[in-house]
Short mmCIF file of C-alpha atoms in Angstrom, two decimals:
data_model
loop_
_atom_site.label_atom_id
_atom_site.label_comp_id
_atom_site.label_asym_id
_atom_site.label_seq_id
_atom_site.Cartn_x
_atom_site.Cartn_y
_atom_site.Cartn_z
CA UNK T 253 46.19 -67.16 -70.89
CA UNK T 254 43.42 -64.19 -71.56
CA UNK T 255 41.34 -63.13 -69.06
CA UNK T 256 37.72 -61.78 -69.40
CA UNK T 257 37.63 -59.02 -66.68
CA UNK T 258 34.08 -58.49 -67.08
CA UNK T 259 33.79 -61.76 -66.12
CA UNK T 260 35.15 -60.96 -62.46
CA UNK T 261 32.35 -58.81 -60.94
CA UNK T 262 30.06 -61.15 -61.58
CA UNK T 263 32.42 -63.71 -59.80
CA UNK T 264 32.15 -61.85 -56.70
CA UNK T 265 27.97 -61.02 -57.14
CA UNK T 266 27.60 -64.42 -57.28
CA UNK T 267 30.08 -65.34 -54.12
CA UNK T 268 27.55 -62.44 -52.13
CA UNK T 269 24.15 -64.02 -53.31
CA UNK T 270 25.56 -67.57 -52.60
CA UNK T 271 25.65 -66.14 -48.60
CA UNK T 272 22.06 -66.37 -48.47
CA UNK T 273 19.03 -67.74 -50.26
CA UNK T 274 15.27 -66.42 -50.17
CA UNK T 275 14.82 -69.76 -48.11
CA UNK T 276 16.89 -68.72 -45.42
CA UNK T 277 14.64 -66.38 -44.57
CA UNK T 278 17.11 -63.31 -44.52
CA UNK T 279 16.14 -60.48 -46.45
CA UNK T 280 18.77 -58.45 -48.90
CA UNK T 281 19.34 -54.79 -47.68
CA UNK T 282 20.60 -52.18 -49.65
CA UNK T 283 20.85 -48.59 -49.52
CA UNK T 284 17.54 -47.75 -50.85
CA UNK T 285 15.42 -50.34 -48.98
CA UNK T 286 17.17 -50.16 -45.83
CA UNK T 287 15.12 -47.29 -44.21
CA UNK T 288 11.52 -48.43 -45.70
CA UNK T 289 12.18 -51.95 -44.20
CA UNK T 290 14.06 -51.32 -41.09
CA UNK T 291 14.05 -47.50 -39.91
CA UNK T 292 10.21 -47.25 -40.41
CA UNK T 293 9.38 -50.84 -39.53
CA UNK T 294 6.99 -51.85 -36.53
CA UNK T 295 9.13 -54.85 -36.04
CA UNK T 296 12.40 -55.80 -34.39
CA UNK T 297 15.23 -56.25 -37.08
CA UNK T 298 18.80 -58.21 -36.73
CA UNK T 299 20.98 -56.67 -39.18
CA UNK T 300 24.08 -58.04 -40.40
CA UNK T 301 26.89 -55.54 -42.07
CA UNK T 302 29.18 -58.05 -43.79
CA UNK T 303 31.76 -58.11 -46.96
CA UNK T 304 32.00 -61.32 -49.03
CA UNK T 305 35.28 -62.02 -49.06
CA UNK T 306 35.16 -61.72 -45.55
CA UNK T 307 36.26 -65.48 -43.30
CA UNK T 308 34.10 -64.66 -40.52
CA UNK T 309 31.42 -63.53 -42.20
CA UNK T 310 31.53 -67.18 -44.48
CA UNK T 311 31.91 -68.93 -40.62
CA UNK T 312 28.42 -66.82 -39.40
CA UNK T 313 26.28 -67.86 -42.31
CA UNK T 314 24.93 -71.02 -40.88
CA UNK T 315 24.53 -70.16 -37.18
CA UNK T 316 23.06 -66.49 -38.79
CA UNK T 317 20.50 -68.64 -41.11
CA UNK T 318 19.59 -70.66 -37.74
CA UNK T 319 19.16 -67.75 -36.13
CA UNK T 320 16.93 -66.63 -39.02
CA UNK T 321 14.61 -69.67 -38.61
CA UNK T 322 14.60 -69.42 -34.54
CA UNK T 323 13.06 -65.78 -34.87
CA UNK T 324 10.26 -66.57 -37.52
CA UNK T 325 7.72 -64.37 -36.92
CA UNK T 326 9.17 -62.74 -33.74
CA UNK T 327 11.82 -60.25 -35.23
CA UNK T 328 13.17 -59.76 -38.89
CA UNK T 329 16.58 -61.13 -39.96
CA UNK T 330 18.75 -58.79 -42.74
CA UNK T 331 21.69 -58.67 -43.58
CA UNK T 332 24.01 -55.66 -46.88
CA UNK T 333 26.84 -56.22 -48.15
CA UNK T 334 28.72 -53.46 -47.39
CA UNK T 335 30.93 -53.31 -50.38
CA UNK T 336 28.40 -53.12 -52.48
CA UNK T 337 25.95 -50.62 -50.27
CA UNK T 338 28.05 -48.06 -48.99
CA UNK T 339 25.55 -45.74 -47.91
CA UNK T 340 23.78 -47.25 -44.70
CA UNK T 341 27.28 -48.94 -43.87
CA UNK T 342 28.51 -45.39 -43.79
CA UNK T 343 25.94 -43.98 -41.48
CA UNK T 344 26.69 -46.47 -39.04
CA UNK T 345 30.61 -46.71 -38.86
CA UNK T 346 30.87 -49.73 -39.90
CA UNK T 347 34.53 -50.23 -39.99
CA UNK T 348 34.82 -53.99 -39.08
CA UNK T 349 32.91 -57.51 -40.77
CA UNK T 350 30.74 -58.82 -39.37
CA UNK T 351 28.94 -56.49 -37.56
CA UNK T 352 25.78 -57.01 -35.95
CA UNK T 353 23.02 -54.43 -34.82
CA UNK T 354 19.42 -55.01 -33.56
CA UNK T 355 17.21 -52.50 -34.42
CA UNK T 356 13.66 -51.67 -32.32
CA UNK T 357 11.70 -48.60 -32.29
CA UNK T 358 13.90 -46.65 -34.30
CA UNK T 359 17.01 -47.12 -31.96
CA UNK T 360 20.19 -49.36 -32.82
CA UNK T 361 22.24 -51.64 -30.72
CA UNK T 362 25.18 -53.19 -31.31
CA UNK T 363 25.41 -56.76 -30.54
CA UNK T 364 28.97 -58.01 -29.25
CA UNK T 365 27.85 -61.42 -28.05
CA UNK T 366 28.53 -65.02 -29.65
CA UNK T 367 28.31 -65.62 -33.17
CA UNK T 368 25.82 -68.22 -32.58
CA UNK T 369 22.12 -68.39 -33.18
CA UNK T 370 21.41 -68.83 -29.51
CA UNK T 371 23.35 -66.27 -28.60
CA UNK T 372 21.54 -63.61 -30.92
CA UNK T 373 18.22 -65.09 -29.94
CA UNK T 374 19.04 -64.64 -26.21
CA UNK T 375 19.96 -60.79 -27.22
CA UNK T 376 16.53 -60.20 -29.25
CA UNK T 377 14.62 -61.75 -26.43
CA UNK T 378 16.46 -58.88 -24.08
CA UNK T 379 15.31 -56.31 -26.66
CA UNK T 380 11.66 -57.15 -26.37
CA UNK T 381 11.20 -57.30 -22.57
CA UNK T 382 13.15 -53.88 -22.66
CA UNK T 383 10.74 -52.31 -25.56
CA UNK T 384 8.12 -53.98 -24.15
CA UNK T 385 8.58 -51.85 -20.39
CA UNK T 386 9.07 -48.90 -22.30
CA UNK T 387 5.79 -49.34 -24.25
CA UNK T 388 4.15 -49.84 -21.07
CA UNK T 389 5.25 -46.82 -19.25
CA UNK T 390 4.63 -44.75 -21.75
CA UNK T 391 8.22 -43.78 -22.56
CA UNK T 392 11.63 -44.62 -22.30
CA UNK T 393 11.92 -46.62 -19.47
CA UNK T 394 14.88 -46.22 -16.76
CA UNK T 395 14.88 -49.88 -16.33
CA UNK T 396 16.64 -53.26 -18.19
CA UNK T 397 16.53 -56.44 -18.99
CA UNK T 398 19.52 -56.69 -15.72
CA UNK T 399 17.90 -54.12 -13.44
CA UNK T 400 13.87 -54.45 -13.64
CA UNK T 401 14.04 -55.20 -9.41
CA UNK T 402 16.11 -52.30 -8.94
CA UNK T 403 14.71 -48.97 -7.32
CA UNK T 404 15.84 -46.22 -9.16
CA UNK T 405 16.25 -44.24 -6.04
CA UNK T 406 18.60 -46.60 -4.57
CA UNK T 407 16.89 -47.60 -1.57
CA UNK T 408 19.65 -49.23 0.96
CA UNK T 409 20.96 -52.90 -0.73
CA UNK T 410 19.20 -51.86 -3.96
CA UNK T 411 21.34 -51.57 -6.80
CA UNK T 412 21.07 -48.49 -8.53
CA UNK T 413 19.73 -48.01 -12.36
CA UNK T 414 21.93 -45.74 -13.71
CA UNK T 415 21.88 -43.90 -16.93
CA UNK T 416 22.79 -41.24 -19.19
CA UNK T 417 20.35 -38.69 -17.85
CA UNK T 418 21.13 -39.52 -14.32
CA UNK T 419 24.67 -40.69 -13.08
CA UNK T 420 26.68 -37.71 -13.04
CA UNK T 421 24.16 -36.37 -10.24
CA UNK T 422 24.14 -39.65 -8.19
CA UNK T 423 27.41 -40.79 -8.64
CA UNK T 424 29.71 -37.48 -8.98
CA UNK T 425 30.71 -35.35 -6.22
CA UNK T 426 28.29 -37.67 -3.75
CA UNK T 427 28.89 -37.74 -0.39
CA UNK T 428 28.56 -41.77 -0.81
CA UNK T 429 31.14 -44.80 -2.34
CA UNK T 430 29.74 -46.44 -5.35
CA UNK T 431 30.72 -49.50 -7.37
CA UNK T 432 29.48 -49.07 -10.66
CA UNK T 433 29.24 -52.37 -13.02
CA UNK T 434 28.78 -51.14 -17.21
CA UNK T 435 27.28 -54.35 -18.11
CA UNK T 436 25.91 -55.58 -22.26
CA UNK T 437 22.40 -57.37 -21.19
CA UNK T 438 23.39 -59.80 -24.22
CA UNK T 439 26.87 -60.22 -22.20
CA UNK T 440 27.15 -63.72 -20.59
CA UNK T 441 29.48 -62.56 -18.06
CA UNK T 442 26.98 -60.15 -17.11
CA UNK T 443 24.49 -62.22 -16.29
CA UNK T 444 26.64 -64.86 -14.03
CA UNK T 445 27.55 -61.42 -12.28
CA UNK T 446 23.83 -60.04 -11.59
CA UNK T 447 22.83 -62.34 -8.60
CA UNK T 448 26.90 -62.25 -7.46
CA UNK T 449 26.45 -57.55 -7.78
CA UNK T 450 22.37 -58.12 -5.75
CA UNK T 451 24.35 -59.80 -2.77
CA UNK T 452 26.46 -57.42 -2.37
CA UNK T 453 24.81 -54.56 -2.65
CA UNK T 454 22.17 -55.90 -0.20
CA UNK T 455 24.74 -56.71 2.00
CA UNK T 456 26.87 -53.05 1.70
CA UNK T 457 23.32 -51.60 2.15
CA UNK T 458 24.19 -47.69 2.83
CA UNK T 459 27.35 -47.92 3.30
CA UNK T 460 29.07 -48.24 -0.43
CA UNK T 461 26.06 -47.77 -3.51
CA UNK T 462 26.21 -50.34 -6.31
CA UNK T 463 25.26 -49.31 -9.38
CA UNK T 464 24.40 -50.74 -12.57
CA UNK T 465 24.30 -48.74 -16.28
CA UNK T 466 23.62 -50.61 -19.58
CA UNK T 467 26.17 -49.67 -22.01
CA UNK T 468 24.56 -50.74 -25.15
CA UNK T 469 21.22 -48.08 -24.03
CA UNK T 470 23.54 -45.31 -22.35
CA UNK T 471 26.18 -45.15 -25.00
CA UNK T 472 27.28 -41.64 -23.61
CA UNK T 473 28.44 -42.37 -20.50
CA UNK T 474 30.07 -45.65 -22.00
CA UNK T 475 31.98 -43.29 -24.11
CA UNK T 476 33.29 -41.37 -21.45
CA UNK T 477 34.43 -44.11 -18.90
CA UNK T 478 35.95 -45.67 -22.39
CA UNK T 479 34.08 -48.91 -21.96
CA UNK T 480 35.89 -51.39 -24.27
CA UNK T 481 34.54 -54.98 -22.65
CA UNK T 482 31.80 -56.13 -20.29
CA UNK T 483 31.17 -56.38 -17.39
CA UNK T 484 33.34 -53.41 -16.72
CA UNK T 485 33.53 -52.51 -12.98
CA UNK T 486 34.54 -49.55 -11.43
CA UNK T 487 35.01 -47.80 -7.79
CA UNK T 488 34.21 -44.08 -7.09
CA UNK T 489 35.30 -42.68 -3.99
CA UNK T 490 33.17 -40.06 -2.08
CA UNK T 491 33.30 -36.53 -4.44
CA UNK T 492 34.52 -37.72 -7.22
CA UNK T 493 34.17 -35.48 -9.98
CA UNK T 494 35.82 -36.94 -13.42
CA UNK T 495 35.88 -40.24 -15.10
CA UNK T 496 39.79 -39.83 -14.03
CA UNK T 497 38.93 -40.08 -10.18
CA UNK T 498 37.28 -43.80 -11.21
CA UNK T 499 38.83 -46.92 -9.93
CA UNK T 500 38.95 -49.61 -12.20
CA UNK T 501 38.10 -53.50 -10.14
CA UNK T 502 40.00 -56.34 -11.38
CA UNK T 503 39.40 -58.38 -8.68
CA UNK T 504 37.05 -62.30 -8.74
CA UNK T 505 33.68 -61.36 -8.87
CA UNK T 506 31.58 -63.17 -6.24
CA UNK T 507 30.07 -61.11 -3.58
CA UNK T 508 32.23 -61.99 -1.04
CA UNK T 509 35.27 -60.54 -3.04
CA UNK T 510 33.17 -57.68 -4.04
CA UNK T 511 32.17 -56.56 -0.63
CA UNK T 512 35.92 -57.04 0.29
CA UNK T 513 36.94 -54.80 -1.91
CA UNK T 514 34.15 -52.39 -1.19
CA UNK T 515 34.78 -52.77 2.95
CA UNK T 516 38.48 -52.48 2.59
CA UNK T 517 37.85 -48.93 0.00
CA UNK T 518 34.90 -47.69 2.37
CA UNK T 519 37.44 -47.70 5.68
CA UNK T 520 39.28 -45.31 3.92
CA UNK T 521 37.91 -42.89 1.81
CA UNK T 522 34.27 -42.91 3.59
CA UNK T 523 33.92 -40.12 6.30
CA UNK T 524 32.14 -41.02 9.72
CA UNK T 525 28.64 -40.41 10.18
CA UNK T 526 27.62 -37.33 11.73
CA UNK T 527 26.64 -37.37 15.18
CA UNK T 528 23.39 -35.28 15.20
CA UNK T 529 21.28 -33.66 18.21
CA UNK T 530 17.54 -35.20 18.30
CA UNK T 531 15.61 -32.41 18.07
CA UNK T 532 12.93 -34.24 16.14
CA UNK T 533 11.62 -36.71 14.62
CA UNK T 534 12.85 -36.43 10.93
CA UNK T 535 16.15 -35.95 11.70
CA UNK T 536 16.66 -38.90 14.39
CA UNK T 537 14.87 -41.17 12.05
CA UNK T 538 16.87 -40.06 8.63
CA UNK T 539 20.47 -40.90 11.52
CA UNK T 540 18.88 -44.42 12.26
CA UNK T 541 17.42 -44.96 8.29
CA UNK T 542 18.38 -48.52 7.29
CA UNK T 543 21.36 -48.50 10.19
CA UNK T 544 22.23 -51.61 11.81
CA UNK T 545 22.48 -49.94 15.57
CA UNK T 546 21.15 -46.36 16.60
CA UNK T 547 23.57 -45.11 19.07
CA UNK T 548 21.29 -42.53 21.55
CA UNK T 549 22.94 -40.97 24.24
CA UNK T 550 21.27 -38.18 27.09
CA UNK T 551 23.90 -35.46 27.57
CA UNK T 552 23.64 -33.53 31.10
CA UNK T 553 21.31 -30.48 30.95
CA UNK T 554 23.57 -27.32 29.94
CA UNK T 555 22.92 -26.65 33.65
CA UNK T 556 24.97 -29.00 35.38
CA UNK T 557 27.45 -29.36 32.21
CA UNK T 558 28.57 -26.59 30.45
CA UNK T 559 29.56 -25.89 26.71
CA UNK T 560 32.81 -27.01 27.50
CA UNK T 561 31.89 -30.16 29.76
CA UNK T 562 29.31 -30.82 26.34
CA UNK T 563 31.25 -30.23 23.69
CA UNK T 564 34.32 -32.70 24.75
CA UNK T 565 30.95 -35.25 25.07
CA UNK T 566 30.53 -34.92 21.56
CA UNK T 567 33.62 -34.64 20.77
CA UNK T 568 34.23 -38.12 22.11
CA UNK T 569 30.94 -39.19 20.36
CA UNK T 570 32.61 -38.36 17.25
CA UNK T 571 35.69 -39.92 17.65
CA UNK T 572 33.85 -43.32 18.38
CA UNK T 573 31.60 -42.92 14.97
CA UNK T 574 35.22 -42.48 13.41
CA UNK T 575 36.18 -45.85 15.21
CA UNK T 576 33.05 -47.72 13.97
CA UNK T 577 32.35 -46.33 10.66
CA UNK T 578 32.73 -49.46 8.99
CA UNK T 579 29.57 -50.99 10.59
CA UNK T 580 26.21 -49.29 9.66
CA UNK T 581 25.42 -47.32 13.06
CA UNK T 582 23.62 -44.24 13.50
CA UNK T 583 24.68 -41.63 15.97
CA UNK T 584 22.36 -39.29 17.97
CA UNK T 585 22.82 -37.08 21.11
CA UNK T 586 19.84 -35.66 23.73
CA UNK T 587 19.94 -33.15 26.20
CA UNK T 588 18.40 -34.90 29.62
CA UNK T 589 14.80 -34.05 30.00
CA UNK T 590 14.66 -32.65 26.35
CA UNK T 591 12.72 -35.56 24.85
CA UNK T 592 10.94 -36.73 27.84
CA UNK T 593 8.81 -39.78 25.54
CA UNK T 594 12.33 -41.54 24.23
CA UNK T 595 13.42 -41.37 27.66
CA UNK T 596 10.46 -43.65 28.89
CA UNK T 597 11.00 -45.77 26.30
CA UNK T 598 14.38 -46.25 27.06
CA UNK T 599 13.53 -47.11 30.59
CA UNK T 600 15.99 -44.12 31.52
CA UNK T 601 15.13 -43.63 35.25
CA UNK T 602 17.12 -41.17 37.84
CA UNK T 603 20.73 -42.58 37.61
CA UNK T 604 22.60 -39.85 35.97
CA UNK T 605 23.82 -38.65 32.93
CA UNK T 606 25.19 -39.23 30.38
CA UNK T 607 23.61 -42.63 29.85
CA UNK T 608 24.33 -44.69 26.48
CA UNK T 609 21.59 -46.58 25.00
CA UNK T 610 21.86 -49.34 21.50
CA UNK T 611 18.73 -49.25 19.85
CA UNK T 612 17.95 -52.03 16.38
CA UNK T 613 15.24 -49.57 14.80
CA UNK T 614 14.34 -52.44 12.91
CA UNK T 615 13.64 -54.45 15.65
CA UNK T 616 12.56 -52.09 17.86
CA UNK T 617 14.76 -53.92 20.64
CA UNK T 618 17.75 -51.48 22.79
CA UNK T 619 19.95 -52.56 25.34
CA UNK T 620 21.60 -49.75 27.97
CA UNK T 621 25.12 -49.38 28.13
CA UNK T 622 26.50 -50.51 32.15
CA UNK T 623 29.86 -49.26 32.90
CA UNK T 624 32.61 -46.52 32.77
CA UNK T 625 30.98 -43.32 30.11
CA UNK T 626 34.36 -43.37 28.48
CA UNK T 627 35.80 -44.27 24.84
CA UNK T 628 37.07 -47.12 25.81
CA UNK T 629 33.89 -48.12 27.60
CA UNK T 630 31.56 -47.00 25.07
CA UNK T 631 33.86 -49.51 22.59
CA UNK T 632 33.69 -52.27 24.37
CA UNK T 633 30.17 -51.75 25.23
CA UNK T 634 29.00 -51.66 21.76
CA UNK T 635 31.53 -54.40 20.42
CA UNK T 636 29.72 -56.56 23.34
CA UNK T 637 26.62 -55.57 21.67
CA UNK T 638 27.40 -56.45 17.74
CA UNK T 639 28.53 -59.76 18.85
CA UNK T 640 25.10 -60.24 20.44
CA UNK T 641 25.75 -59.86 24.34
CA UNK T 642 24.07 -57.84 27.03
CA UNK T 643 20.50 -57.92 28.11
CA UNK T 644 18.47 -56.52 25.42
CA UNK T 645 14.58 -55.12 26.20
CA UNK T 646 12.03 -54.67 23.76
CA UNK T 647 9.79 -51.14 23.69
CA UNK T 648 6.30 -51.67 24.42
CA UNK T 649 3.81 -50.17 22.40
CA UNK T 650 2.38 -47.32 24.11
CA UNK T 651 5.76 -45.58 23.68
CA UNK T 652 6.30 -45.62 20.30
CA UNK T 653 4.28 -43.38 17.24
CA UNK T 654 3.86 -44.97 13.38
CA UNK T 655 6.46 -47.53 14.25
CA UNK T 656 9.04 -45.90 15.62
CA UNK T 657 9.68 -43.40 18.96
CA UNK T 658 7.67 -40.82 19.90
CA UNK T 659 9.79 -37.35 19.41
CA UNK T 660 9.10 -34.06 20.04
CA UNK T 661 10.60 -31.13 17.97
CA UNK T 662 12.52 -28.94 19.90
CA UNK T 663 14.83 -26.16 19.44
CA UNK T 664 18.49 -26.92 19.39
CA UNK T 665 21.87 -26.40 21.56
CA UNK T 666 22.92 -22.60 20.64
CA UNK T 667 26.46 -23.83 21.45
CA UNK T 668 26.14 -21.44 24.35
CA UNK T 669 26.56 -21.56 27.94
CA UNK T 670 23.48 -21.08 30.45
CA UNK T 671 22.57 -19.90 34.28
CA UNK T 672 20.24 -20.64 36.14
CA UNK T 673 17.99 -18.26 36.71
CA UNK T 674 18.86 -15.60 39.68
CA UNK T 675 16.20 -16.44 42.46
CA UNK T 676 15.12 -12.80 43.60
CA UNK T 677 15.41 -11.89 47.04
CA UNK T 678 12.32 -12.66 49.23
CA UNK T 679 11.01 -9.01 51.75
CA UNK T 680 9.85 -11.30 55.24
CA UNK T 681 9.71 -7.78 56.83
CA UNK T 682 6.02 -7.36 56.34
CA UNK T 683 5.77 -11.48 57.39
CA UNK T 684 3.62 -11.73 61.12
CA UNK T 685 6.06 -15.12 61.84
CA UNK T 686 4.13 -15.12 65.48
CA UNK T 687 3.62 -18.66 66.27
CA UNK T 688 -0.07 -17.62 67.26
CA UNK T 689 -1.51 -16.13 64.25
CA UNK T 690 -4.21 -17.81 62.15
CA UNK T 691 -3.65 -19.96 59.04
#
């Protein structure tokens, strides 16, 4: 039997065409059109890179024409044969059929989500509240379609936007734990993970940072961390300095298990808080920022407890933020007298030092530690305290400044030793002591 070769190209023209008609309402793209109609286009554009001998390509067609009709005068629907049209296929690494790529203001994105019509409708409605935020604030906007609550500063229980631009100085070398989620806002695991990732980051609050980068927008960093499926989670310890010192989390993802995990990673990589001296008011408000429990406690004056007697005060200070680290407490020390205003507020009256004192600084509410000034006092004391015993007090007003105490800056503890000063020997020589002389 002959054969007419020149038959066979147009066999497999007519197999491409037969994908999609000018009913469907998806437009041909070639080479030459491609950049007039999409690159320089106004409009949002779903392009499809596919080959016609291609299965999954023939299984797309009718969820892709669906998807064609569902978008109607909301975004434009393409599609090239990329046996044909080399060129754009090319620029874009195509290397696999079908692949799918939404195109707004002159960015691409590569869609990875279900080859249904819903599924790329869900992704192009993404893409417009993102373009549209950017559009508003004048630029390129930090935020997503998974993050638009977030503060980008990462206020405490926040979870952090990160992005190209800004994660190696938030998340390496920090002096913080972070879980960082690479998420796909098209991804449908992603989403069922957003409210699970708010919980827990609310609930960590300062203690571990969640985190949060796009992967389809911040393609760099994806690259780096080799980002192969979504939602990716991983765990960086405090300093880390390399996508090597990440962490990957394989663990259930509700925010129970995910605060788990972060509790159990926090005990032992996170150093303890730093017990400060309250010299003023910035400082003893940045210790007791967003903590659970301020810890103050009134040293003796250097006078009647030297450097010695004061530092092994500290030192046990410190070695009872090492015990509680876990819980979100803030730790602060006071030379007696020094901040006369906190001391009325505490209701600190002539008992002796040292003297222990629990403050909520959201609540404005302190209870004052009764017993033994020891470790194992101070322990108990406060473990009394988190499970909601002791008599607690609340500050009145006239004691505290723009919500908070009233602090004075002072100098600080030169780590030194002090005398009191040498009282100078009185002359009573020239003194007429006679009982009978005038007043």
């Amino acid at each position: 039997m002959s054969v007419n070769w020149w038959i066979l190209p147009l066999f497999f023209l007519s197999g491409a065409l037969a994908f999609y008609a000018p009913s469907d309402g998806v437009v041909e793209l070639t080479d030459a059109n491609f950049d007039s109609k999409v690159l320089k286009s106004d409009r949002i554009w779903i392009v499809e890179f596919y080959a016609p001998y291609c299965g999954h390509c023939k299984n797309l067609v009718p969820e892709y024409k669906k998807a064609a009709k569902l978008l109607k005068g909301i975004a434009a629907v393409g599609a090239i044969d990329s046996t044909t049209q080399q060129g754009i296929p090319s620029k874009y690494s195509i290397k696999g059929y079908p692949t799918i790529k939404i195109f707004a203001d002159k960015k691409s994105i590569d869609y990875n989500g279900p080859r249904t019509a819903k599924g790329i409708a869900d992704a192009v409605k993404k893409v417009i509240g993102k373009t549209l935020d950017e559009r508003l604030s004048g630029g390129k906007s930090e935020k997503s379609g998974k993050s638009e609550k977030s503060n980008k500063k990462g206020k405490g229980g926040d979870v952090v936007v990160l992005t190209d631009s800004n994660f190696e100085k938030l998340v390496f070398n920090s002096k913080d734990a972070w879980m960082v989620e690479f998420y796909a806002p098209w991804c449908g695991h992603c989403q069922k993970l957003e409210p699970e990732w708010k919980r827990a980051a609310k609930e960590m609050g300062e203690k571990v940072k969640f985190g949060a980068l796009d992967a389809t927008a911040h393609e760099s960093m994806a690259r780096k961390f080799s980002i192969q499926g979504f939602p990716t989670i991983k765990f960086f310890a405090p300093g880390s300095s390399s996508a090597s010192d990440a962490e990957d989390y394989q663990g259930p993802r509700t925010s129970s298990d995910l605060v788990s995990f972060a509790e159990s990673k926090f005990e032992n990589v996170a150093p303890p808080p730093e017990v400060v001296e309250g010299v003023g008011k910035e400082i003893i408000q940045e210790a007791c920022k967003n903590k659970q429990l301020c810890i103050f406690t009134f040293l003796p004056s250097i006078y009647d407890c030297q450097s010695e007697c004061r530092r092994k005060n500290i030192g046990m200070l410190n070695e009872l933020a090492m015990v509680f680290k876990k819980r979100a407490f803030g730790w602060v020390w006071i030379e007696a007298g020094a901040q006369p205003d906190v001391e009325k507020a505490f209701e600190i009256g002539d008992s002796g030092y040292p003297v222990l004192v629990a403050l909520s600084p959201s609540k404005l509410k302190f209870t004052t530690q009764i017993g033994q000034f020891s470790v194992e006092g101070i322990r108990e004391f406060l473990n009394s305290v988190n499970y909601g015993k002791g008599r607690v007090t609340s500050i009145q007003a006239a004691h505290l400044s723009d919500n908070f105490l009233k602090i004075a800056e002072i100098q600080p503890w030169d780590g030194k030793d002090k005398e009191l000063p040498v009282m100078e020997d009185i002359d009573l020589s020239d003194v007429d002591l006679d009982e009978k002389s005038e007043l």
